[in-house]
PDB file of C-alpha atoms in Angstrom:
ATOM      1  CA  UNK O   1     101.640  88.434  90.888  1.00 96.00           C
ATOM      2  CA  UNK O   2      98.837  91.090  91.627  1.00 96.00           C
ATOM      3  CA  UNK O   3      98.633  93.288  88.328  1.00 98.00           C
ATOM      4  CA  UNK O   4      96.799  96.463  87.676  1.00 98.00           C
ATOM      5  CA  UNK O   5      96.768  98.199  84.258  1.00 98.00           C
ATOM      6  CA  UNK O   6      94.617 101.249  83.566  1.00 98.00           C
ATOM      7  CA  UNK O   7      94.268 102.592  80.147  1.00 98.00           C
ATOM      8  CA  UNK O   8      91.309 104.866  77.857  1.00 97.00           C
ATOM      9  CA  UNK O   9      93.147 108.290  79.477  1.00 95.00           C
ATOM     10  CA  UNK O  10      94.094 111.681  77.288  1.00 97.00           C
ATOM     11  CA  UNK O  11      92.836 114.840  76.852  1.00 98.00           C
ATOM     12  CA  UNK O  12      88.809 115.779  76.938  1.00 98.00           C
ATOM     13  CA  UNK O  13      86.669 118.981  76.509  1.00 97.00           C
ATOM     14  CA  UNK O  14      84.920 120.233  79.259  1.00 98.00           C
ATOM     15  CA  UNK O  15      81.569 118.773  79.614  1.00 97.00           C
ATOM     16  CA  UNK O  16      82.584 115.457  78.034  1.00 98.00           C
ATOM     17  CA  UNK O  17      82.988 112.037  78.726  1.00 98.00           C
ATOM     18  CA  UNK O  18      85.725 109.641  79.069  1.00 98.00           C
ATOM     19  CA  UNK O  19      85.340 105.823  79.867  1.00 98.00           C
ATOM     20  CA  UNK O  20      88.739 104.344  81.651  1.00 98.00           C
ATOM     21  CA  UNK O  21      89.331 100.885  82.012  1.00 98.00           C
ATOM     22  CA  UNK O  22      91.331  98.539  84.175  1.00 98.00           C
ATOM     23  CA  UNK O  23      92.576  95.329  83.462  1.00 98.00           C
ATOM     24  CA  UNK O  24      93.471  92.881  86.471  1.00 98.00           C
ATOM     25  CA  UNK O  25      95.532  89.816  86.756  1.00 98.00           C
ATOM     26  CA  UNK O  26      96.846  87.382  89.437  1.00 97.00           C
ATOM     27  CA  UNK O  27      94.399  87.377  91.708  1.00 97.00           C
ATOM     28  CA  UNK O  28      90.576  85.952  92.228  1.00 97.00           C
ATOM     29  CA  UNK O  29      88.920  89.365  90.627  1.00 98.00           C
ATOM     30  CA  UNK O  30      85.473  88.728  91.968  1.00 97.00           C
ATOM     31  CA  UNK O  31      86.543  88.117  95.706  1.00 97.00           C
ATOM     32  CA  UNK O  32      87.910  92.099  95.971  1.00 97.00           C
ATOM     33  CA  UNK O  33      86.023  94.943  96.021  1.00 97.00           C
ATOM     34  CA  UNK O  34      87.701  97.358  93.005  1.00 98.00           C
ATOM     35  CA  UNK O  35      88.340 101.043  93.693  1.00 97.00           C
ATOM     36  CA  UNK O  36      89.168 103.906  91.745  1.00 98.00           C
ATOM     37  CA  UNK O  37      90.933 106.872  93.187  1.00 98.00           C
ATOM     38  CA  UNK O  38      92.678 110.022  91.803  1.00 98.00           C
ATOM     39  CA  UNK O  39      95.484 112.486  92.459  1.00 98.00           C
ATOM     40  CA  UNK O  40      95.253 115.961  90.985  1.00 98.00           C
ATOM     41  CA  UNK O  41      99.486 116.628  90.222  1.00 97.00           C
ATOM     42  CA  UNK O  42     100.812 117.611  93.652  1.00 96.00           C
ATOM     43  CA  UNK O  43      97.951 117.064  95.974  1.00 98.00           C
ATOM     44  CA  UNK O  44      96.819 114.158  98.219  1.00 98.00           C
ATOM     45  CA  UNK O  45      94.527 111.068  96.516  1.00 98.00           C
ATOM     46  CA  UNK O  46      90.770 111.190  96.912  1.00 98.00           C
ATOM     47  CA  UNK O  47      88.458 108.051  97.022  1.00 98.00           C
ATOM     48  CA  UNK O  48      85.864 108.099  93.743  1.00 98.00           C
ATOM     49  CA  UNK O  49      84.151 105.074  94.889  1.00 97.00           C
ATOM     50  CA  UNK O  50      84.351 100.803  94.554  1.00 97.00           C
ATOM     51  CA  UNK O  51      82.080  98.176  93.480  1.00 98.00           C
ATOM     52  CA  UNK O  52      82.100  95.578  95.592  1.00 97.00           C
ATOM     53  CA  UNK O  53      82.762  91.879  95.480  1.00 97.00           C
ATOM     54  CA  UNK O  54      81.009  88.765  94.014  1.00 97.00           C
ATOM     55  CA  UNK O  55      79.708  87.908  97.797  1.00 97.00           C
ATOM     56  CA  UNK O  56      78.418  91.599  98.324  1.00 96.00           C
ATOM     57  CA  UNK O  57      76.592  91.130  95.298  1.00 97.00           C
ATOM     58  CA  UNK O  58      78.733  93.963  92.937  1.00 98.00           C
ATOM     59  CA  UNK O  59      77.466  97.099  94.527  1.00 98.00           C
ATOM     60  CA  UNK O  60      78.228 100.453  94.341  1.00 98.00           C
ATOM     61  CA  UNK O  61      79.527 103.201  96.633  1.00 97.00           C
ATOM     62  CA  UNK O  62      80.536 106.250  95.306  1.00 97.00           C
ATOM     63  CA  UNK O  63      82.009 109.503  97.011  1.00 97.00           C
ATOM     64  CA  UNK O  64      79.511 112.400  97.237  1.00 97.00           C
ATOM     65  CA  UNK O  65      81.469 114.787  95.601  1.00 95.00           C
ATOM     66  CA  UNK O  66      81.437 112.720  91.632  1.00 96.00           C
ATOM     67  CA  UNK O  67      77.920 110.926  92.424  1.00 93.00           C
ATOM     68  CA  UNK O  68      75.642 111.367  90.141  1.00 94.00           C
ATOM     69  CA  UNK O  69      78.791 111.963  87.020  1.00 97.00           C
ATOM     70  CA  UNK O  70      80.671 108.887  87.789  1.00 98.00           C
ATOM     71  CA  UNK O  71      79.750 105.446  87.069  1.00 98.00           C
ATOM     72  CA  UNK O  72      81.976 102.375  88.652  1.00 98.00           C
ATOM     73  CA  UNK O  73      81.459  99.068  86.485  1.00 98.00           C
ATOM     74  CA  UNK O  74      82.936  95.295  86.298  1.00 98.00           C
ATOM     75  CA  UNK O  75      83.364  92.736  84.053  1.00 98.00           C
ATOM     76  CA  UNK O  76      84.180  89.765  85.603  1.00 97.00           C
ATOM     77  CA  UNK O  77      84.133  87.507  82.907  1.00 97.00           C
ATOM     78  CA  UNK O  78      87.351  89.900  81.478  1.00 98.00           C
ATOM     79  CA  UNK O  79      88.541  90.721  84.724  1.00 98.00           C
ATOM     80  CA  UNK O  80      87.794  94.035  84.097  1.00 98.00           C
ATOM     81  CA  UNK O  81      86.914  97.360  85.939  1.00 98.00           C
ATOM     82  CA  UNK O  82      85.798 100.568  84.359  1.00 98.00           C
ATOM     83  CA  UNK O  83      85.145 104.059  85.275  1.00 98.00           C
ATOM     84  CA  UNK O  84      82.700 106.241  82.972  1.00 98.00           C
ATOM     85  CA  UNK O  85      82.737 109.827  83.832  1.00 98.00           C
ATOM     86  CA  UNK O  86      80.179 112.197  82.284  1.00 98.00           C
ATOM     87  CA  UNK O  87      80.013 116.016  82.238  1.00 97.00           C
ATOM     88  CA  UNK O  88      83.971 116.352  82.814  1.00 98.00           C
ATOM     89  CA  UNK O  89      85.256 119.489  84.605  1.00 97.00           C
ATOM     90  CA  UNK O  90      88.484 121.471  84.740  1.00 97.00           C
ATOM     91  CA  UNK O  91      88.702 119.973  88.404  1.00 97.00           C
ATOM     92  CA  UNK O  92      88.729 116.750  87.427  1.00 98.00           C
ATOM     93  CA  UNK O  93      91.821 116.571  86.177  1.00 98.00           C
ATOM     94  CA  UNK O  94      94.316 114.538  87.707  1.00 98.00           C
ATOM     95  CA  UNK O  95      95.979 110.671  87.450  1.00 98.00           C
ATOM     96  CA  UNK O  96      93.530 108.039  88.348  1.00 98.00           C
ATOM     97  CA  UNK O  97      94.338 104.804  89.793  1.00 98.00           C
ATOM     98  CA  UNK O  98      92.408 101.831  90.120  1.00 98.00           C
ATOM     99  CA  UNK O  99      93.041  99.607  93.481  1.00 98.00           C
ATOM    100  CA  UNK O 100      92.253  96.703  94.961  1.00 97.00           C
ATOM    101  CA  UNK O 101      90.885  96.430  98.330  1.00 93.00           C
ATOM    102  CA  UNK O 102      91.045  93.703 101.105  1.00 85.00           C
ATOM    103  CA  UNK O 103      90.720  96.689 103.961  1.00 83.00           C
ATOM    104  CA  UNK O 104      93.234  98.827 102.279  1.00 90.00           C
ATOM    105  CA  UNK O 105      94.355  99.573  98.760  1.00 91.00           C
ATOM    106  CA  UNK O 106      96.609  96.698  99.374  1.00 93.00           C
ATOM    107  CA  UNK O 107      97.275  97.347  95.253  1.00 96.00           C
ATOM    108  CA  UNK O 108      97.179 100.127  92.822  1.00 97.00           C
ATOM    109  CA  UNK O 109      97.359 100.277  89.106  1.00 98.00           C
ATOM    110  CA  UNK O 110     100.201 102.815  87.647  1.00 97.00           C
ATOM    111  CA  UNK O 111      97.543 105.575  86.996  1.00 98.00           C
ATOM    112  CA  UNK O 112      96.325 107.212  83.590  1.00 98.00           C
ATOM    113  CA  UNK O 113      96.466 110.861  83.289  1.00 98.00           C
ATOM    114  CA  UNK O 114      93.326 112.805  82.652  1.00 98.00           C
ATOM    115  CA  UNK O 115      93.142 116.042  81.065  1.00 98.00           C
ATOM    116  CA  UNK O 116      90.248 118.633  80.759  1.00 98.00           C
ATOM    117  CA  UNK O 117      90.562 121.585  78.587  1.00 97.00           C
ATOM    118  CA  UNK O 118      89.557 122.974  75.593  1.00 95.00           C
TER     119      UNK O 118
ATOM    120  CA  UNK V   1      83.411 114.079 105.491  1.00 96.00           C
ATOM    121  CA  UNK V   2      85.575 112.823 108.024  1.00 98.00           C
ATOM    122  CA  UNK V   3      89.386 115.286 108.061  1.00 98.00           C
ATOM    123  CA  UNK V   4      92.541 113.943 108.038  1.00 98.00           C
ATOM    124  CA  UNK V   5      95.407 115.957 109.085  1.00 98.00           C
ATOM    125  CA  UNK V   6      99.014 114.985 109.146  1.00 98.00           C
ATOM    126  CA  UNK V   7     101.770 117.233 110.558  1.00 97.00           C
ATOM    127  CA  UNK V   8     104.456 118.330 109.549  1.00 98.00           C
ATOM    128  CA  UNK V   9     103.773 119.026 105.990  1.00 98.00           C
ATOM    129  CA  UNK V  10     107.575 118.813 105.219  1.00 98.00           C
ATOM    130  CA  UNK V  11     109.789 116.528 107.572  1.00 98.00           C
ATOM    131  CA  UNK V  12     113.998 116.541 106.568  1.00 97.00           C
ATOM    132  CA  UNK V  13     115.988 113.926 107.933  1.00 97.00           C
ATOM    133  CA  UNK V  14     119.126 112.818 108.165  1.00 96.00           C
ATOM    134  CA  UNK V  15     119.929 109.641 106.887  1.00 96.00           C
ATOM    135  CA  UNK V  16     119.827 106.822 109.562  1.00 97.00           C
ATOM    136  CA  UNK V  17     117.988 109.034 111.472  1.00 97.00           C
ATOM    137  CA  UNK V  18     114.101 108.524 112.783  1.00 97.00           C
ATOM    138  CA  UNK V  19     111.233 110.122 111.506  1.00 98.00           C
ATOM    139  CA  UNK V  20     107.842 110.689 112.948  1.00 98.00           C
ATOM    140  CA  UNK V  21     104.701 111.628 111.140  1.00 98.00           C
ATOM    141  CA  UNK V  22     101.692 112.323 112.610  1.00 98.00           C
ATOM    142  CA  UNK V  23      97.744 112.199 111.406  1.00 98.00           C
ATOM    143  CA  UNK V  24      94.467 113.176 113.315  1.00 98.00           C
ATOM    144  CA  UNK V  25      91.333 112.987 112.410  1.00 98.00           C
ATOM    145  CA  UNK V  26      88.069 114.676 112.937  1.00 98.00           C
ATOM    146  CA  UNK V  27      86.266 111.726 114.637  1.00 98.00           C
ATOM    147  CA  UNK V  28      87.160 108.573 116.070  1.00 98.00           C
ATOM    148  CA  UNK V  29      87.966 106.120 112.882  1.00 98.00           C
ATOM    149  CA  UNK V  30      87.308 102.635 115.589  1.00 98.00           C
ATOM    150  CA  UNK V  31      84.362 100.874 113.526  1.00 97.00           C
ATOM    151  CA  UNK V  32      81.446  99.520 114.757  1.00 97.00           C
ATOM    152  CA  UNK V  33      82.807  96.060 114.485  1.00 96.00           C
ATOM    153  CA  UNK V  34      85.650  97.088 116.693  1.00 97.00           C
ATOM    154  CA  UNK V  35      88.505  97.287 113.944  1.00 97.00           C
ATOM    155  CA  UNK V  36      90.457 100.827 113.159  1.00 98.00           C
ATOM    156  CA  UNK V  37      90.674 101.205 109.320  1.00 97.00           C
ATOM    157  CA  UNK V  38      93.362 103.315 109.577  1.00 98.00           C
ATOM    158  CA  UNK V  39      96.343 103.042 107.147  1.00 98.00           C
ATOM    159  CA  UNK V  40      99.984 104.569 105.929  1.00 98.00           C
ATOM    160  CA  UNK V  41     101.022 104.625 102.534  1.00 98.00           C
ATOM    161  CA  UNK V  42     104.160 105.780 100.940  1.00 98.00           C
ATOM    162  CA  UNK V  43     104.583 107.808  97.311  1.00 98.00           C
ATOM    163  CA  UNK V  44     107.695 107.598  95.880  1.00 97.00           C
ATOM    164  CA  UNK V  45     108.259 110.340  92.706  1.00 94.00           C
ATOM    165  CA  UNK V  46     106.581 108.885  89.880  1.00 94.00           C
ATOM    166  CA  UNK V  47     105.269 105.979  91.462  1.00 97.00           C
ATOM    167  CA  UNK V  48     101.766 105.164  92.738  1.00 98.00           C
ATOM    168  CA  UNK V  49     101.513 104.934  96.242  1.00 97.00           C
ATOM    169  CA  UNK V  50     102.370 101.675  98.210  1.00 97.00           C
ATOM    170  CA  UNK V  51     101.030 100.260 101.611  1.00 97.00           C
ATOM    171  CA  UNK V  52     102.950 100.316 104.470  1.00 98.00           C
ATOM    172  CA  UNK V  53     100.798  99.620 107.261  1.00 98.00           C
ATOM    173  CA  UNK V  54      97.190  98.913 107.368  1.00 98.00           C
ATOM    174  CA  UNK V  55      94.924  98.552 110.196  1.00 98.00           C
ATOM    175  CA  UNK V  56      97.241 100.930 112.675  1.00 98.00           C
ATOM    176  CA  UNK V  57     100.404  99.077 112.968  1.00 98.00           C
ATOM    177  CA  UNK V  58     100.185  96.240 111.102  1.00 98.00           C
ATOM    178  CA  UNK V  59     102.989  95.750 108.559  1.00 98.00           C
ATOM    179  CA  UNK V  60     102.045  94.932 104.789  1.00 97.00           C
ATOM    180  CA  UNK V  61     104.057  92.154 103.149  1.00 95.00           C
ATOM    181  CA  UNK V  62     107.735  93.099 102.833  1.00 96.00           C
ATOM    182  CA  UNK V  63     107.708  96.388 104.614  1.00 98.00           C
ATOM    183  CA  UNK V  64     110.369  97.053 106.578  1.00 97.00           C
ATOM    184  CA  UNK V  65     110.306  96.552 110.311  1.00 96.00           C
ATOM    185  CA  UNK V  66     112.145 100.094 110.553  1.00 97.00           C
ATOM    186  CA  UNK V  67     108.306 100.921 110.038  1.00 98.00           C
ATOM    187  CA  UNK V  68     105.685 101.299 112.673  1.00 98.00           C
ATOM    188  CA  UNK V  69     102.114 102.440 113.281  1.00 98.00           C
ATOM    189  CA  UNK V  70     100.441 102.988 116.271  1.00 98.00           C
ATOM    190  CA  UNK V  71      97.655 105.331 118.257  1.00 98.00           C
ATOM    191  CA  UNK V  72      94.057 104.793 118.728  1.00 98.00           C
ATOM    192  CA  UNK V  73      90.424 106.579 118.341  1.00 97.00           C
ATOM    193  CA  UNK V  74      91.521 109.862 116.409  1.00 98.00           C
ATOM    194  CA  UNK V  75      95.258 110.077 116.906  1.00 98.00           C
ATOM    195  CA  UNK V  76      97.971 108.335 114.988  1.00 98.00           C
ATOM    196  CA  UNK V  77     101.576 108.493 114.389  1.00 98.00           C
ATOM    197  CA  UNK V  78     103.709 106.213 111.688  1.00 98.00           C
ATOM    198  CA  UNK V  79     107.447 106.296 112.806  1.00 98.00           C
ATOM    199  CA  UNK V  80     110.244 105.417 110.793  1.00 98.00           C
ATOM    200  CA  UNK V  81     113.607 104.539 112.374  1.00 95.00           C
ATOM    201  CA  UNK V  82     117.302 103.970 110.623  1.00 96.00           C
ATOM    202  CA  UNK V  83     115.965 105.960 107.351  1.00 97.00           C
ATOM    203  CA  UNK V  84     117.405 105.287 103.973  1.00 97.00           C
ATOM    204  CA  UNK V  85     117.205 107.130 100.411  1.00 96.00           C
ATOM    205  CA  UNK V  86     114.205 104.719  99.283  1.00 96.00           C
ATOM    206  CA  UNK V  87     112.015 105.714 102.154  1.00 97.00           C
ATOM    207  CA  UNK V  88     112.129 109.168 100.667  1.00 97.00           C
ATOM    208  CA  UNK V  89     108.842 110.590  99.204  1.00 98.00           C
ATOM    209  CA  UNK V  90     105.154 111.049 100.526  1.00 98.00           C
ATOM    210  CA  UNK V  91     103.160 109.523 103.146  1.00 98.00           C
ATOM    211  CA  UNK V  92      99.663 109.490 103.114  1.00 98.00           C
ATOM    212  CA  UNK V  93      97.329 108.419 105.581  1.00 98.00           C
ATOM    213  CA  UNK V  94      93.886 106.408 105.025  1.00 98.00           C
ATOM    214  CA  UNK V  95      90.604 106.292 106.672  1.00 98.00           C
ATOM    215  CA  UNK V  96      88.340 103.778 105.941  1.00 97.00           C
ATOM    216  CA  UNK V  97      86.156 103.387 108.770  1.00 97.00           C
ATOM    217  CA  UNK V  98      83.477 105.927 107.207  1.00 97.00           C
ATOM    218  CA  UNK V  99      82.390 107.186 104.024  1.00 94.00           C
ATOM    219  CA  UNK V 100      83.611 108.201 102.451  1.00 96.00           C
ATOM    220  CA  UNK V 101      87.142 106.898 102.923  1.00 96.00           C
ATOM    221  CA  UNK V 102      89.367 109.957 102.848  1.00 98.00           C
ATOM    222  CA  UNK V 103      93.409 110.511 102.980  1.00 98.00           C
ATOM    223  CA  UNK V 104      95.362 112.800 104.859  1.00 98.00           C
ATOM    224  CA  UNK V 105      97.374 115.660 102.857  1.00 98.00           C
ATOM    225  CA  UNK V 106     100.754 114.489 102.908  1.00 98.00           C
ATOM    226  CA  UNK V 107     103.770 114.475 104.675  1.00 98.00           C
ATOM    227  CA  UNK V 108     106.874 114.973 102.592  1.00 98.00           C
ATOM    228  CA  UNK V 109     109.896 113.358 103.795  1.00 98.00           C
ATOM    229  CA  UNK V 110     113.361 114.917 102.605  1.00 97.00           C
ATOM    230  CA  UNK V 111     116.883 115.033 102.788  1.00 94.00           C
ATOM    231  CA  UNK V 112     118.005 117.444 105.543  1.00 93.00           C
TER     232      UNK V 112
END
């Protein structure tokens, strides 16, 4: 069975950082590329960007709008993805969601919220 | 960017009654390699969203076959016929043809 699991969410001041992780199971982690998306309460998802897979050679794509503050990472000796976001902004607050992807999200974590605010 | 726009914003229905959604975008999502990576999820409340269909009208594993997708270039429409109370919630469209991949803003489907 496909599992997702993000953690490393909570509250943060504006202008910090926050490192999220996501732990995968039940599948062949280094044949998928590895997303991370996120959903402000109420609104539609946005793509943040994946890393793709062992036979793309692990590289990164990021959306223009957090390149530059968000860095997209793998571990795939812990079958592990990770999300380090720098200089945090009021806007950036929302539930983020990592995902797997075949040619769609075919599988998403259960999110972690994300707070900024002092 | 490439803009994704579903209509209606708010759809009520009738149980065991069809639904419609629509999404356009603002340029044709057919790839280079010929493909359409164009896809339909579904939000329940509290839940992250699932896949429906992927690739315009193919069904994910254990959808429904009271859900379909079809259209072409920039025009698509996800119906959904016989409804029941777990097909309640939000449907999102997906590009993935260009970068960056972007969603459409929701169509809420409710109880009439």
């Amino acid at each position: 069975e496909v599992k997702l699991l993000e953690s490393g969410g909570g509250l943060v001041q504006p202008g910090g950082s926050m490192r999220l992780s996501c732990a995968a199971s039940g599948f062949t982690f280094t044949d998928f590329y590895m997303n991370w998306i996120r959903q402000p309460a109420g609104k539609a998802p946005e793509w943040l960007g994946f890393i793709r897979n062992k036979a793309n050679g692990y590289t990164t794509e990021y959306n223009p709008s957090v390149k530059g503050r968000f860095t997209i990472s793998r571990d795939n000796t812990q079958n592990m993805l990770y999300l380090q976001m720098n200089t945090l902004r009021a806007e950036d607050t929302a539930t983020y969601y990592c995902a797997r992807q075949p040619g769609p999200f075919d599988y998403w974590g259960q999110g972690v919220m994300v707070t900024v605010s002092s | 960017d490439v803009v994704m726009t579903q209509t209606p914003v708010s759809l009520p229905v009738s149980l065991g009654g069809q639904a419609s959604i629509s999404c356009r975008s603002s340029q044709s999502l057919v790839h280079s390699n010929g493909n359409t990576y164009l896809h339909w999820y579904l939000q329940k409340p509290g839940q992250s969203p699932q896949l429906l269909i992927y690739r315009v009208s193919n069904r994910f594993s254990g959808v429904p076959d009271r859900f379909s997708g079809s259209g072409s270039g920039t025009d698509f429409t996800l119906k959904i016929s016989r409804v029941e109370p777990e097909d309640l919630g939000d449907y999102y469209c997906l590009q993935s043809t260009h970068f960056p991949q972007t969603f459409g803003g929701g169509t809420k489907l409710e109880l009439k």
